[in-house]
Amino acid sequence: MSSYDLATIVSRLAARESSPGEHAVDGHAAVAAILRAPRDHHEAQILLIRRAERAGDPWSGHMAFPGGKREETDPSLLVTAKRETQEEVGLDLERHARLLARLPSVPAMTRAKHAGILVTPFIFAMQDAEHPAFTLSDEVAEAFWAPIGPMARGEIATTFPYRHEGTLHQLPAFSVQERIVWGLTHRMLNMLFEAL
């Protein structure tokens, strides 16, 4: 049995705090890191999206988890994560998934500076291998499932060249199905792997 199969992940996260916890504040966002156990694969997979190319969006075209900023009508960040997931990819987490854990909030960065947004990741597990087809909003270019084992073991670790104020930096990243996962999403994935 792989240490990254869904049953093992669920048991390792079971002891963690999984309530919405902290009160949502202005400048707060939430994302859903959604795991599933596919029938034809021993290791769990995680849902990744590629954000649509949008002028003025600092995260345009980036790999990410479904999610976004809290709205005033959201009573909690957990509700934000579920609402944004439904809006962006058409998955109803209330019906098709269960909450496993909440990870610590992390500050979003843009151009090497704090963006004034704290992002809280919530970890979910799909109840069944089968789920409704994705319905992508115009904010999402694509959505797909990726095995977490190769990322967690460092098998697909790479770097992303990022130029800031004239200096080229090589930032840690994952090469996932010919797409580069770096920045905030890379950080949150590593937080999940550390929790496991």
Short mmCIF file of C-alpha atoms in Angstrom, two decimals:
data_model
loop_
_atom_site.label_atom_id
_atom_site.label_comp_id
_atom_site.label_asym_id
_atom_site.label_seq_id
_atom_site.Cartn_x
_atom_site.Cartn_y
_atom_site.Cartn_z
CA MET A 1 0.00 0.00 0.00
CA SER A 2 1.40 3.37 -1.00
CA SER A 3 1.94 5.96 1.71
CA TYR A 4 0.08 8.35 -0.60
CA ASP A 5 -3.07 6.32 -1.13
CA LEU A 6 -6.22 8.13 -0.04
CA ALA A 7 -6.96 5.92 2.98
CA THR A 8 -3.50 6.58 4.43
CA ILE A 9 -3.79 10.31 3.77
CA VAL A 10 -7.21 10.42 5.47
CA SER A 11 -5.87 8.65 8.57
CA ARG A 12 -2.83 10.93 8.80
CA LEU A 13 -4.96 14.06 8.56
CA ALA A 14 -7.64 12.77 10.94
CA ALA A 15 -5.93 14.22 14.02
CA ARG A 16 -5.63 17.70 12.52
CA GLU A 17 -8.00 20.59 13.19
CA SER A 18 -10.65 20.53 10.47
CA SER A 19 -13.12 23.21 11.56
CA PRO A 20 -13.34 26.54 9.74
CA GLY A 21 -11.48 27.95 12.75
CA GLU A 22 -10.32 31.52 12.38
CA HIS A 23 -12.85 34.22 11.62
CA ALA A 24 -12.77 35.40 8.04
CA VAL A 25 -11.47 38.93 7.58
CA ASP A 26 -11.23 41.36 4.69
CA GLY A 27 -8.42 40.39 2.36
CA HIS A 28 -8.88 36.71 3.11
CA ALA A 29 -9.30 33.97 0.51
CA ALA A 30 -9.77 30.22 0.61
CA VAL A 31 -8.89 27.36 -1.72
CA ALA A 32 -9.92 23.71 -1.93
CA ALA A 33 -7.20 21.07 -2.29
CA ILE A 34 -9.35 18.13 -3.41
CA LEU A 35 -8.09 14.54 -3.33
CA ARG A 36 -9.55 11.46 -4.92
CA ALA A 37 -8.75 7.77 -5.13
CA PRO A 38 -9.04 6.76 -8.81
CA ARG A 39 -10.04 3.16 -9.47
CA ASP A 40 -7.09 2.48 -11.77
CA HIS A 41 -4.36 4.00 -9.60
CA HIS A 42 -3.07 3.23 -6.11
CA GLU A 43 -1.97 6.75 -5.24
CA ALA A 44 -4.32 9.60 -4.54
CA GLN A 45 -4.71 12.37 -7.06
CA ILE A 46 -5.22 16.08 -6.44
CA LEU A 47 -7.25 18.52 -8.50
CA LEU A 48 -5.27 21.30 -10.17
CA ILE A 49 -6.60 24.09 -12.34
CA ARG A 50 -4.93 26.49 -14.73
CA ARG A 51 -6.24 30.01 -14.40
CA ALA A 52 -7.39 31.72 -17.56
CA GLU A 53 -5.23 34.42 -19.12
CA ARG A 54 -6.69 37.70 -17.91
CA ALA A 55 -5.25 41.19 -18.30
CA GLY A 56 -4.40 42.78 -14.95
CA ASP A 57 -4.58 39.48 -13.04
CA PRO A 58 -1.23 38.84 -11.29
CA TRP A 59 -2.00 35.10 -11.23
CA SER A 60 -3.12 34.93 -14.85
CA GLY A 61 -2.35 31.54 -16.39
CA HIS A 62 -0.95 30.10 -13.13
CA MET A 63 -1.55 26.59 -11.87
CA ALA A 64 -3.70 26.67 -8.75
CA PHE A 65 -6.40 25.09 -6.61
CA PRO A 66 -10.02 26.17 -7.06
CA GLY A 67 -10.73 29.11 -4.77
CA GLY A 68 -10.86 32.83 -4.39
CA LYS A 69 -11.58 35.79 -2.16
CA ARG A 70 -14.16 35.68 0.60
CA GLU A 71 -17.36 37.54 -0.13
CA GLU A 72 -19.24 39.46 2.56
CA THR A 73 -22.08 36.94 2.37
CA ASP A 74 -19.74 34.00 3.15
CA PRO A 75 -20.18 33.11 6.84
CA SER A 76 -16.82 31.32 6.92
CA LEU A 77 -13.74 30.61 4.84
CA LEU A 78 -14.89 27.01 4.49
CA VAL A 79 -18.01 28.31 2.76
CA THR A 80 -15.77 30.46 0.53
CA ALA A 81 -13.75 27.41 -0.54
CA LYS A 82 -16.89 25.41 -1.34
CA ARG A 83 -18.62 28.26 -3.15
CA GLU A 84 -15.59 29.11 -5.28
CA THR A 85 -15.07 25.45 -6.20
CA GLN A 86 -18.67 25.16 -7.35
CA GLU A 87 -18.38 28.39 -9.35
CA GLU A 88 -15.01 27.62 -10.94
CA VAL A 89 -15.18 23.90 -11.76
CA GLY A 90 -18.78 22.88 -11.01
CA LEU A 91 -17.96 20.47 -8.16
CA ASP A 92 -20.42 20.48 -5.25
CA LEU A 93 -18.14 19.64 -2.32
CA GLU A 94 -21.09 19.59 0.08
CA ARG A 95 -22.55 16.63 -1.83
CA HIS A 96 -19.51 14.86 -3.25
CA ALA A 97 -16.63 15.35 -0.79
CA ARG A 98 -15.76 15.49 2.87
CA LEU A 99 -13.53 17.92 4.68
CA LEU A 100 -10.29 16.39 5.99
CA ALA A 101 -8.31 19.33 7.36
CA ARG A 102 -7.59 23.03 7.28
CA LEU A 103 -3.98 24.06 6.78
CA PRO A 104 -2.48 27.31 8.12
CA SER A 105 -3.19 30.48 6.16
CA VAL A 106 -0.39 31.75 3.94
CA PRO A 107 0.15 35.24 2.50
CA ALA A 108 -0.28 35.59 -1.24
CA MET A 109 2.65 37.22 -3.02
CA THR A 110 2.82 39.10 -6.29
CA ARG A 111 6.06 40.40 -7.79
CA ALA A 112 7.87 39.31 -4.59
CA LYS A 113 5.65 41.50 -2.41
CA HIS A 114 2.72 40.69 -0.14
CA ALA A 115 -0.53 41.05 -2.09
CA GLY A 116 -2.51 41.92 1.04
CA ILE A 117 -4.37 38.60 0.91
CA LEU A 118 -4.19 35.64 3.29
CA VAL A 119 -5.12 32.31 1.70
CA THR A 120 -6.48 29.39 3.74
CA PRO A 121 -6.26 25.91 2.16
CA PHE A 122 -8.92 23.32 3.02
CA ILE A 123 -8.22 19.65 2.22
CA PHE A 124 -11.13 17.59 0.91
CA ALA A 125 -11.55 13.97 -0.19
CA MET A 126 -14.00 13.00 -2.91
CA GLN A 127 -16.44 10.37 -1.62
CA ASP A 128 -16.30 8.29 -4.82
CA ALA A 129 -13.87 7.84 -7.69
CA GLU A 130 -16.66 8.88 -10.04
CA HIS A 131 -17.83 12.48 -9.86
CA PRO A 132 -19.73 14.92 -12.06
CA ALA A 133 -17.87 16.27 -15.07
CA PHE A 134 -16.15 19.60 -14.62
CA THR A 135 -18.04 22.71 -15.67
CA LEU A 136 -15.38 25.39 -16.01
CA SER A 137 -16.07 29.07 -15.50
CA ASP A 138 -14.44 31.68 -17.72
CA GLU A 139 -11.83 32.15 -14.96
CA VAL A 140 -10.47 28.61 -15.48
CA ALA A 141 -8.70 27.40 -18.63
CA GLU A 142 -8.48 23.74 -17.60
CA ALA A 143 -8.83 21.35 -14.67
CA PHE A 144 -7.24 17.93 -14.24
CA TRP A 145 -6.26 15.32 -11.64
CA ALA A 146 -2.56 14.76 -10.87
CA PRO A 147 -0.98 12.01 -8.71
CA ILE A 148 0.47 13.49 -5.53
CA GLY A 149 3.08 10.76 -4.96
CA PRO A 150 5.62 12.02 -7.55
CA MET A 151 5.33 15.55 -6.13
CA ALA A 152 5.59 14.45 -2.49
CA ARG A 153 8.63 12.27 -3.22
CA GLY A 154 10.39 15.01 -5.17
CA GLU A 155 10.40 12.98 -8.38
CA ILE A 156 9.09 15.86 -10.51
CA ALA A 157 10.76 18.74 -8.66
CA THR A 158 12.12 21.45 -10.91
CA THR A 159 12.69 25.20 -10.87
CA PHE A 160 10.84 28.12 -12.38
CA PRO A 161 12.89 31.06 -13.71
CA TYR A 162 11.50 34.29 -12.25
CA ARG A 163 12.99 37.71 -12.92
CA HIS A 164 12.58 40.34 -10.22
CA GLU A 165 14.16 43.80 -10.37
CA GLY A 166 16.68 42.64 -12.94
CA THR A 167 17.76 39.51 -11.08
CA LEU A 168 16.86 36.03 -12.33
CA HIS A 169 15.75 33.68 -9.55
CA GLN A 170 15.22 29.93 -9.85
CA LEU A 171 12.13 29.24 -7.73
CA PRO A 172 11.21 25.72 -6.55
CA ALA A 173 8.45 24.13 -8.62
CA PHE A 174 6.88 20.89 -9.80
CA SER A 175 6.63 19.84 -13.43
CA VAL A 176 3.15 18.29 -13.56
CA GLN A 177 1.99 16.88 -16.89
CA GLU A 178 4.06 19.49 -18.79
CA ARG A 179 2.75 22.34 -16.61
CA ILE A 180 4.77 24.20 -14.00
CA VAL A 181 3.33 24.49 -10.49
CA TRP A 182 5.17 27.16 -8.50
CA GLY A 183 4.59 30.00 -6.06
CA LEU A 184 1.65 29.85 -3.65
CA THR A 185 0.28 26.54 -4.92
CA HIS A 186 3.74 24.93 -4.66
CA ARG A 187 3.98 26.21 -1.06
CA MET A 188 0.55 24.86 -0.12
CA LEU A 189 1.31 21.46 -1.66
CA ASN A 190 4.47 21.26 0.44
CA MET A 191 2.44 22.20 3.53
CA LEU A 192 0.15 19.27 2.76
CA PHE A 193 3.09 16.91 2.28
CA GLU A 194 4.61 18.06 5.58
CA ALA A 195 1.27 17.39 7.31
CA LEU A 196 1.42 13.83 5.97
#
